[in-house]
PDB file of C-alpha atoms in Angstrom:
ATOM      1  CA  UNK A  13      22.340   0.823   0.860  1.00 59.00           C
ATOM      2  CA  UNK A  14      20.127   1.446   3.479  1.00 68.00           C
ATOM      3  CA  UNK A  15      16.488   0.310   2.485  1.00 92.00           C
ATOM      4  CA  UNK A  16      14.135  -2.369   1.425  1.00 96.00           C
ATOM      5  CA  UNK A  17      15.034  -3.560  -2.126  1.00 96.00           C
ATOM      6  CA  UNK A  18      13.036  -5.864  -4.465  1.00 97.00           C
ATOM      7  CA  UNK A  19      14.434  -8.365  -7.076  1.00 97.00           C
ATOM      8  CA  UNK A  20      13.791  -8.996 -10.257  1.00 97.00           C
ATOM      9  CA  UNK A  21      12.597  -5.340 -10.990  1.00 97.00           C
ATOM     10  CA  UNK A  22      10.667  -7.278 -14.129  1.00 98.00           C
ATOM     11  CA  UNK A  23      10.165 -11.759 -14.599  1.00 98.00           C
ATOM     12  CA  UNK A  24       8.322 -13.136 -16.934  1.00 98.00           C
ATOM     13  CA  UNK A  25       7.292 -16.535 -16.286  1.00 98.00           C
ATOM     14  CA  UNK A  26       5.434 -19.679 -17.631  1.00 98.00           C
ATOM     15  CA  UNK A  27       2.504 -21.039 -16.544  1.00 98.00           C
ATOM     16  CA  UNK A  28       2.978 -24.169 -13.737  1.00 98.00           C
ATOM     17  CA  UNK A  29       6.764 -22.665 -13.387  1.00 98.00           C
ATOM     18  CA  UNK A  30       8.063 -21.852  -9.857  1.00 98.00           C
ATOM     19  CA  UNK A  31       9.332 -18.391  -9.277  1.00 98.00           C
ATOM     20  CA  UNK A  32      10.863 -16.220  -6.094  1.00 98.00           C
ATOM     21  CA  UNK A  33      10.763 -12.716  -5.755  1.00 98.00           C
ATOM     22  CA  UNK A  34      12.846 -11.470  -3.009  1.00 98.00           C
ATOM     23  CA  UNK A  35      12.756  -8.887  -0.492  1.00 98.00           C
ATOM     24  CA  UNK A  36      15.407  -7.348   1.691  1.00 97.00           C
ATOM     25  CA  UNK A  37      15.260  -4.179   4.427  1.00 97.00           C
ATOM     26  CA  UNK A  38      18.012  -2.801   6.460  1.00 95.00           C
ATOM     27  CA  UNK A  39      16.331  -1.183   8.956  1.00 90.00           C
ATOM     28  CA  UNK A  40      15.335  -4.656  11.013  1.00 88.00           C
ATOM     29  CA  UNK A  41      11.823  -3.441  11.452  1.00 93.00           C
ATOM     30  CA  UNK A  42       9.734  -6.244  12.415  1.00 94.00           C
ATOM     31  CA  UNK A  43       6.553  -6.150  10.249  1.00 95.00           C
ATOM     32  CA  UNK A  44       7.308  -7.143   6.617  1.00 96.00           C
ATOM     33  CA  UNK A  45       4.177  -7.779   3.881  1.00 96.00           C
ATOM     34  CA  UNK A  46       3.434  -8.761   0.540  1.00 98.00           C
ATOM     35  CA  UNK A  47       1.206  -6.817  -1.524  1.00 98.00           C
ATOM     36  CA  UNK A  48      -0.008  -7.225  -5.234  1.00 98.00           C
ATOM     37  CA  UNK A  49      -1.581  -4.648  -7.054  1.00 97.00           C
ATOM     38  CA  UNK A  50      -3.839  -5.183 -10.062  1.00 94.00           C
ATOM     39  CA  UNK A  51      -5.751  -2.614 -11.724  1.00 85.00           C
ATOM     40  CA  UNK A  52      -9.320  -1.952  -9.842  1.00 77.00           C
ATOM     41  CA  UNK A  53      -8.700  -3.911  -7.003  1.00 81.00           C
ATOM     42  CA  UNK A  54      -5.701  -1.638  -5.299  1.00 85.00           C
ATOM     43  CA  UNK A  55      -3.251  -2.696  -2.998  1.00 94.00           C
ATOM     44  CA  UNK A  56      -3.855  -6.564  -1.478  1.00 95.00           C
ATOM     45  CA  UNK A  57      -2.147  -8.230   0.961  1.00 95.00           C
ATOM     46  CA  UNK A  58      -0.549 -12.030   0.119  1.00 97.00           C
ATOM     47  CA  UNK A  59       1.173 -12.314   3.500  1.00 97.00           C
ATOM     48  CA  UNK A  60       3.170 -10.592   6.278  1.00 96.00           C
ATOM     49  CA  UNK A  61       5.156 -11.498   9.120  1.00 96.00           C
ATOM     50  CA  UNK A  62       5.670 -10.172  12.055  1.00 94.00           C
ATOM     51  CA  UNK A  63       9.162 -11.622  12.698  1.00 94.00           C
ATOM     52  CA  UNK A  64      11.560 -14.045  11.873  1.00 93.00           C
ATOM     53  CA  UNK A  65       9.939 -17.472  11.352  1.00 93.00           C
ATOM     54  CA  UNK A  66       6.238 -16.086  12.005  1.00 95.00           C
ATOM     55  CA  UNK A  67       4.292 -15.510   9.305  1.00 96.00           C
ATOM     56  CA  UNK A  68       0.432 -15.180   8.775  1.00 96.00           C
ATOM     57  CA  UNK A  69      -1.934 -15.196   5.460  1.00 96.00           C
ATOM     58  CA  UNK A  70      -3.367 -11.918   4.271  1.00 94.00           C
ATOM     59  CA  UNK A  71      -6.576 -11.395   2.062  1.00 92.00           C
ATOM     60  CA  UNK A  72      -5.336 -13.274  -1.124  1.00 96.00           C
ATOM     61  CA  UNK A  73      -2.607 -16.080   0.093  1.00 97.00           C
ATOM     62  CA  UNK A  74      -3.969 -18.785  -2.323  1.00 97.00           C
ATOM     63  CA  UNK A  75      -0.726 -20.352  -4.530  1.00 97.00           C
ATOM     64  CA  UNK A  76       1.761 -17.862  -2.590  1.00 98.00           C
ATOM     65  CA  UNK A  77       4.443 -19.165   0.229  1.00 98.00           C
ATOM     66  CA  UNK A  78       6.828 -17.129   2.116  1.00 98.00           C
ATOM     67  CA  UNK A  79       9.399 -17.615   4.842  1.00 96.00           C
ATOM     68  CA  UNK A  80      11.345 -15.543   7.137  1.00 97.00           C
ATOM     69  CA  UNK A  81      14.708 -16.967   7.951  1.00 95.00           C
ATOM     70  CA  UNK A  82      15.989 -13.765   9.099  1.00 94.00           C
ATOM     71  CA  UNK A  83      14.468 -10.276   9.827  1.00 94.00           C
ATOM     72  CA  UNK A  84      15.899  -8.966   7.279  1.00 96.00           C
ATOM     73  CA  UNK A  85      14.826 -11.257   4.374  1.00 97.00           C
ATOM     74  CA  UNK A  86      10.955 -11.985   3.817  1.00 98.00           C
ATOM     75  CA  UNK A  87      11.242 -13.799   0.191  1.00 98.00           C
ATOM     76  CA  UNK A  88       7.163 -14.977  -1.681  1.00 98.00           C
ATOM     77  CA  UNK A  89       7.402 -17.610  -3.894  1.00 98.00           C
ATOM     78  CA  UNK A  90       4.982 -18.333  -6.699  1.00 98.00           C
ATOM     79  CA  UNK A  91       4.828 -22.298  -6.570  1.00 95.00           C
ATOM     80  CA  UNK A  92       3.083 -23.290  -9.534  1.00 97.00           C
ATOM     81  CA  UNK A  93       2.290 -19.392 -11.493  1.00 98.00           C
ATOM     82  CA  UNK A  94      -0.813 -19.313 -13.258  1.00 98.00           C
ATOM     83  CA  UNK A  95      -1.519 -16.508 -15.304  1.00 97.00           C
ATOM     84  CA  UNK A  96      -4.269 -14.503 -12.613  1.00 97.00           C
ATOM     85  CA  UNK A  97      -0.854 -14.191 -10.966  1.00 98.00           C
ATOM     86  CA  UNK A  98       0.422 -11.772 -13.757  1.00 98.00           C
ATOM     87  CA  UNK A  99       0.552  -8.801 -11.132  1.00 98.00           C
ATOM     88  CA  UNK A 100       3.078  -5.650  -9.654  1.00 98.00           C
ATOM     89  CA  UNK A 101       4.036  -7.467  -6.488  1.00 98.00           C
ATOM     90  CA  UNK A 102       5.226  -4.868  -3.688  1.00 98.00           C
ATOM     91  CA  UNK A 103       6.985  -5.759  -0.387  1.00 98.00           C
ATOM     92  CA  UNK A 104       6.803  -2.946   2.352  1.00 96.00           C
ATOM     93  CA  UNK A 105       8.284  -3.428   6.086  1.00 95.00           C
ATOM     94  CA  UNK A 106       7.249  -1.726   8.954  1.00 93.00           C
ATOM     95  CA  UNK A 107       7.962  -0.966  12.939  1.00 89.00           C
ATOM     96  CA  UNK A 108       3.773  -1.477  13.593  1.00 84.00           C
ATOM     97  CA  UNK A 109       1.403  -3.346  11.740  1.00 79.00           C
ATOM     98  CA  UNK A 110      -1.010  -0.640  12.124  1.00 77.00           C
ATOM     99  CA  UNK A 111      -0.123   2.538  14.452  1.00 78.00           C
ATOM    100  CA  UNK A 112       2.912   3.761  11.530  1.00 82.00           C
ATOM    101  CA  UNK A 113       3.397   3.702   7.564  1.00 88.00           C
ATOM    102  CA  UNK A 114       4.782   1.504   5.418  1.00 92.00           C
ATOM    103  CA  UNK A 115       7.918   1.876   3.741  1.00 94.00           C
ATOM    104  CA  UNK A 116       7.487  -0.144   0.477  1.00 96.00           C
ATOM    105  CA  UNK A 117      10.239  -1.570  -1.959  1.00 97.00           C
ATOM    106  CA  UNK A 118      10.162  -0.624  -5.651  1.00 97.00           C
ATOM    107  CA  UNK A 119       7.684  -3.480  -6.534  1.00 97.00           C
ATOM    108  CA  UNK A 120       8.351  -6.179  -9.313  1.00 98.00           C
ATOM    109  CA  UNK A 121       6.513  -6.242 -12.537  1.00 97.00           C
ATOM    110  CA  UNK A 122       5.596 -10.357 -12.730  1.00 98.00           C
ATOM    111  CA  UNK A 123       4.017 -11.551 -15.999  1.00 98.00           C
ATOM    112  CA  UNK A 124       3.259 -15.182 -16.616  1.00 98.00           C
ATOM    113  CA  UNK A 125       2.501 -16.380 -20.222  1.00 97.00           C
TER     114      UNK A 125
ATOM    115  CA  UNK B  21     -15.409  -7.651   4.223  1.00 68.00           C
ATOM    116  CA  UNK B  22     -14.489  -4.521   5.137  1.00 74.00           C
ATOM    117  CA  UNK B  23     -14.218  -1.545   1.907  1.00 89.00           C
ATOM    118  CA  UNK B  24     -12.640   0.956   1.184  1.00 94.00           C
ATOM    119  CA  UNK B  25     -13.884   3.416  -1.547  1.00 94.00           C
ATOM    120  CA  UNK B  26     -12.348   6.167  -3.526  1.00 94.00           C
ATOM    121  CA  UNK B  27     -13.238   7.996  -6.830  1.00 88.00           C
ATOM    122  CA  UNK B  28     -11.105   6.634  -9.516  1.00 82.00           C
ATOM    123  CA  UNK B  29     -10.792   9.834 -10.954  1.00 85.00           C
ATOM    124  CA  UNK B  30      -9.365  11.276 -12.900  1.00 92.00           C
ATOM    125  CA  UNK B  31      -9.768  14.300 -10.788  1.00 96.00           C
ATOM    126  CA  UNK B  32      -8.338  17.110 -12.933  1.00 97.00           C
ATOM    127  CA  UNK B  33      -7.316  20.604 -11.101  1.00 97.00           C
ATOM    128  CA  UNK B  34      -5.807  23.500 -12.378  1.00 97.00           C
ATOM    129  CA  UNK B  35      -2.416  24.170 -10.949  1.00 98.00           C
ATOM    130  CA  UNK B  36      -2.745  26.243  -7.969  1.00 97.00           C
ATOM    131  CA  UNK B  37      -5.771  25.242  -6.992  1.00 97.00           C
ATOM    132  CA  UNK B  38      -7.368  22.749  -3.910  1.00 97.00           C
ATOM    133  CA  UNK B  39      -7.630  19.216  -4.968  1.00 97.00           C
ATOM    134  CA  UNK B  40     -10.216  17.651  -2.432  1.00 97.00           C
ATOM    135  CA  UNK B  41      -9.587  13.793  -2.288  1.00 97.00           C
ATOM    136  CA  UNK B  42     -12.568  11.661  -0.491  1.00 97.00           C
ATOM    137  CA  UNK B  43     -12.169   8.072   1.300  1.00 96.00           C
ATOM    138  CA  UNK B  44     -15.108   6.144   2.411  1.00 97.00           C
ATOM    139  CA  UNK B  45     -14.684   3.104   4.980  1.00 96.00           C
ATOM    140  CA  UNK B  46     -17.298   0.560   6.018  1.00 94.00           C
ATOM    141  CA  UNK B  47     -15.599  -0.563   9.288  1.00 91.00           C
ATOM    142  CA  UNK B  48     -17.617   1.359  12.233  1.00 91.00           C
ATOM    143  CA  UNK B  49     -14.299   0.979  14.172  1.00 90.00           C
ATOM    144  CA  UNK B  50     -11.695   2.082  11.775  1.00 92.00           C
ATOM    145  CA  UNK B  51      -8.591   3.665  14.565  1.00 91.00           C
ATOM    146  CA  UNK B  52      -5.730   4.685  11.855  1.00 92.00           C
ATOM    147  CA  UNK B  53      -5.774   6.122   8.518  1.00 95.00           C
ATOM    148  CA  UNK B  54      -3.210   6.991   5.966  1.00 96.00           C
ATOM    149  CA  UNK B  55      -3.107   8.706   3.038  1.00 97.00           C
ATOM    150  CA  UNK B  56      -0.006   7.619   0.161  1.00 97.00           C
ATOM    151  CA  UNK B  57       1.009   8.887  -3.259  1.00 98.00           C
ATOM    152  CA  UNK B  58       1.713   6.976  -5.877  1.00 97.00           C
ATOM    153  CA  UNK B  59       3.677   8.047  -9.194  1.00 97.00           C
ATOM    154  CA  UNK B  60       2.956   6.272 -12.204  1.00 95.00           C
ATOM    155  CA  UNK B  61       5.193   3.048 -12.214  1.00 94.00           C
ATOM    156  CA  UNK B  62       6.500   3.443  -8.760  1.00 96.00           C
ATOM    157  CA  UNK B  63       5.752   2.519  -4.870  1.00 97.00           C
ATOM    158  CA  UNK B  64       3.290   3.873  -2.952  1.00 97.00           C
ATOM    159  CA  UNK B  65       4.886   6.495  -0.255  1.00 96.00           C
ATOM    160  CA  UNK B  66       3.232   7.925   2.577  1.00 95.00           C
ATOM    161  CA  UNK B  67       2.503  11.658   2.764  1.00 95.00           C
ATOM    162  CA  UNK B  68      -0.014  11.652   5.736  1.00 94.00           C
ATOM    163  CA  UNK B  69      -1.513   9.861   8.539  1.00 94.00           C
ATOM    164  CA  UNK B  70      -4.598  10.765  10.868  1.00 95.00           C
ATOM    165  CA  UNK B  71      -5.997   9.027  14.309  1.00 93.00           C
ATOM    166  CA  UNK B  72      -8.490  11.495  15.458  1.00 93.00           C
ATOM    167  CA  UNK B  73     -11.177  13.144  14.690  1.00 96.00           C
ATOM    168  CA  UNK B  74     -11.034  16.928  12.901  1.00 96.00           C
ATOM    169  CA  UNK B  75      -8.010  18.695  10.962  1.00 96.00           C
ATOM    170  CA  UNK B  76      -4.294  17.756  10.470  1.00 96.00           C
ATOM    171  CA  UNK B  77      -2.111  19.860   8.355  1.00 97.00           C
ATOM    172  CA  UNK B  78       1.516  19.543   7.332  1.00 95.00           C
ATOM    173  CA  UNK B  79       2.816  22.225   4.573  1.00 96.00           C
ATOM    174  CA  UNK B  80       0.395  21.833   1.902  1.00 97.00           C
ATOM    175  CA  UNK B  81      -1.087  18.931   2.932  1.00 97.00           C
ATOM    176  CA  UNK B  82      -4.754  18.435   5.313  1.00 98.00           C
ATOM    177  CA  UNK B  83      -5.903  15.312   6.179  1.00 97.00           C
ATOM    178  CA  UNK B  84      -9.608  15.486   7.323  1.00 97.00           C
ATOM    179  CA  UNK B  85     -11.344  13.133   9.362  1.00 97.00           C
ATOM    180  CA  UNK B  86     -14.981  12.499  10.482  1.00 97.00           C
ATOM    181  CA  UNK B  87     -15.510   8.973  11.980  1.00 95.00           C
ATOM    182  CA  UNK B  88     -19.113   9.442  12.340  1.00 95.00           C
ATOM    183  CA  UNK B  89     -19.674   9.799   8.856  1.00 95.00           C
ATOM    184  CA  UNK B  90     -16.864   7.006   8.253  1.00 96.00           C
ATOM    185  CA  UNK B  91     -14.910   9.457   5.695  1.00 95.00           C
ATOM    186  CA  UNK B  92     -11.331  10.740   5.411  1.00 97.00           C
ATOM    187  CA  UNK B  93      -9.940  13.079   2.776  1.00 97.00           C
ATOM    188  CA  UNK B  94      -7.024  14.774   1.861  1.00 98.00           C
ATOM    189  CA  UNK B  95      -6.696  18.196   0.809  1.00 98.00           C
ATOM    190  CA  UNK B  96      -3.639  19.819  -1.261  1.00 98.00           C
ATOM    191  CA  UNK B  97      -3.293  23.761  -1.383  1.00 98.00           C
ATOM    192  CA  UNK B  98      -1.561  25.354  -4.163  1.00 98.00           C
ATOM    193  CA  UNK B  99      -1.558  22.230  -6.431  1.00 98.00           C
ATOM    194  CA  UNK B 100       1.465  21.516  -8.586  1.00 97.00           C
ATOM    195  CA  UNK B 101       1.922  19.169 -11.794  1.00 97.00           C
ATOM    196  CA  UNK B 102       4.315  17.711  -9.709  1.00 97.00           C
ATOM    197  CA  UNK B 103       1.534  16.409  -7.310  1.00 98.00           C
ATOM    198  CA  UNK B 104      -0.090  14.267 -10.414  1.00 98.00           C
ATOM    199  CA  UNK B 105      -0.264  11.160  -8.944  1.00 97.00           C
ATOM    200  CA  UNK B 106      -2.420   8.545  -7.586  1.00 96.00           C
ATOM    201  CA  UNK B 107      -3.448   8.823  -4.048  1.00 97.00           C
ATOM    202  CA  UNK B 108      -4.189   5.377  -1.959  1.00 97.00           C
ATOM    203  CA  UNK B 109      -6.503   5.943   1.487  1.00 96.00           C
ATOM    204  CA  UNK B 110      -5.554   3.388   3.745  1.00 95.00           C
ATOM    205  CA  UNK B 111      -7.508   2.222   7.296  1.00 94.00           C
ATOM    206  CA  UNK B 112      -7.529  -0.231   9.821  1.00 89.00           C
ATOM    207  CA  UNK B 113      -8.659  -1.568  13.163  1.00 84.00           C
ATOM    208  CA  UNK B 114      -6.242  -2.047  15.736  1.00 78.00           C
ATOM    209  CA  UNK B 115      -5.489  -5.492  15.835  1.00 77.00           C
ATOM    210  CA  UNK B 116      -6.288  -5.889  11.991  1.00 82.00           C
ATOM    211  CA  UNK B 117      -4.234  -5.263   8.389  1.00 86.00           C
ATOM    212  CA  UNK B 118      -4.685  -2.629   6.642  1.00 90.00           C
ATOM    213  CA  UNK B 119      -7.074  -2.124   3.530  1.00 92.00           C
ATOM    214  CA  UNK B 120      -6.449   0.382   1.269  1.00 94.00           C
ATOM    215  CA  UNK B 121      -8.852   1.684  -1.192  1.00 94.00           C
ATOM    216  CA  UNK B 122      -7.864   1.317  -4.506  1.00 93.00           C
ATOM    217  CA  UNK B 123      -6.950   5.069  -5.322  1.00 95.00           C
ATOM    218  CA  UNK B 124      -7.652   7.944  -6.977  1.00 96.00           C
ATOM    219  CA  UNK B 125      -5.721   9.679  -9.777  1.00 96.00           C
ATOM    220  CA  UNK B 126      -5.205  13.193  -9.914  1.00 97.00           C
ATOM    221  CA  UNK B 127      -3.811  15.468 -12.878  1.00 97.00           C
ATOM    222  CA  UNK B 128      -3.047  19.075 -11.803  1.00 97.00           C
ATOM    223  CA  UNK B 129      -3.099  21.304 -15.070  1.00 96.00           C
ATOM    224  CA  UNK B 130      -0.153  23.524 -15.957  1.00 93.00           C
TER     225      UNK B 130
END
């Protein structure tokens, strides 16, 4: 299906555990990101990456890695979850970083207990 | 660290009505802005985006913007329950991410 498409939907997770969320688009646009969103603080970016095998830190990239293998892929790994890190975690893809939208994938609900 | 405000609403309308929805930004030199919807337990999608200065409408839809007074709103005509949502402003500087404001919910009134 043509797209960008999250997984896990939902994870729950315990504290010091490592966990992946993936994200996949099909329309090989170049700009991929990683936003969380927690009540009153809106959208925030973790990371993005421009292309394959160049990424760059956002606003909040403390305990978060990525990678981008391949344009398509742009997976954010958790590497030790902590419980601040209970979040909705959305990955959007775009042709621009800033002159069009973002298309964004149907987030994942992350809790860590 | 550059802001973006919006009301956190609720901003209630009757159905039919205007709903008027106001951005603030602190950057001076703020280029794009954006305006998304977001239904309750889903993704943010865009609706509208504005570069210059003045009016831009598509269907029910107005984005206003006034850089001099560093604001941007969004206006909906004929407002329908199914436009309950919340509404993310989002700006940025060429050459910078975006920041988006952290949204105001609306609840049009049947």
């Amino acid at each position: 299906d043509a797209g960008i498409t999250q997984s896990p939907r939902y994870k729950i997770t315990e504290t010091g555990r490592q966990v992946t969320l993936m994200c996949h688009q099909t329309w090989s646009h170049s700009y991929m990101f990683w936003y969380r969103q927690d009540l009153g603080h809106g959208l925030r970016l973790i990371y993005y990456s421009a292309a394959a095998d160049i990424t760059d830190k956002g606003e909040v990239p403390d305990g978060y890695v990525v990678s981008r293998s391949k344009t398509e892929n742009f997976p954010l790994t958790l590497e030790s979850a902590t419980r601040s890190q209970t979040s909705v975690y959305f990955c959007a893809s775009s042709e621009s970083r800033q002159t069009y939208g973002y298309t964004f994938g149907s987030g994942t609900r992350l809790t860590v207990v | 660290q550059k802001e973006v405000e919006q009301n956190s609403g609720p901003l209630s309308v009757p159905e039919g009505a205007i709903a008027s929805l106001n951005c603030t930004y602190s950057d001076r030199g703020s280029q794009s802005f954006f305006w998304y919807r977001q239904y309750s337990g889903k993704s943010p999608e865009l609706i509208m985006f504005i570069y210059s200065n003045g009016d831009k409408e598509d269907g029910r839809f107005t984005a206003q913007l006034n850089k001099a007074s560093q604001y941007v709103s969004l206006l909906i005509r004929d407002s329908q329950p199914s436009d309950s949502a919340t509404y993310l402003c989002a700006v940025n500087n060429y050459g910078q991410n975006f920041v988006f404001g952290p949204g105001t919910r609306l609840s049009v009134l049947p």
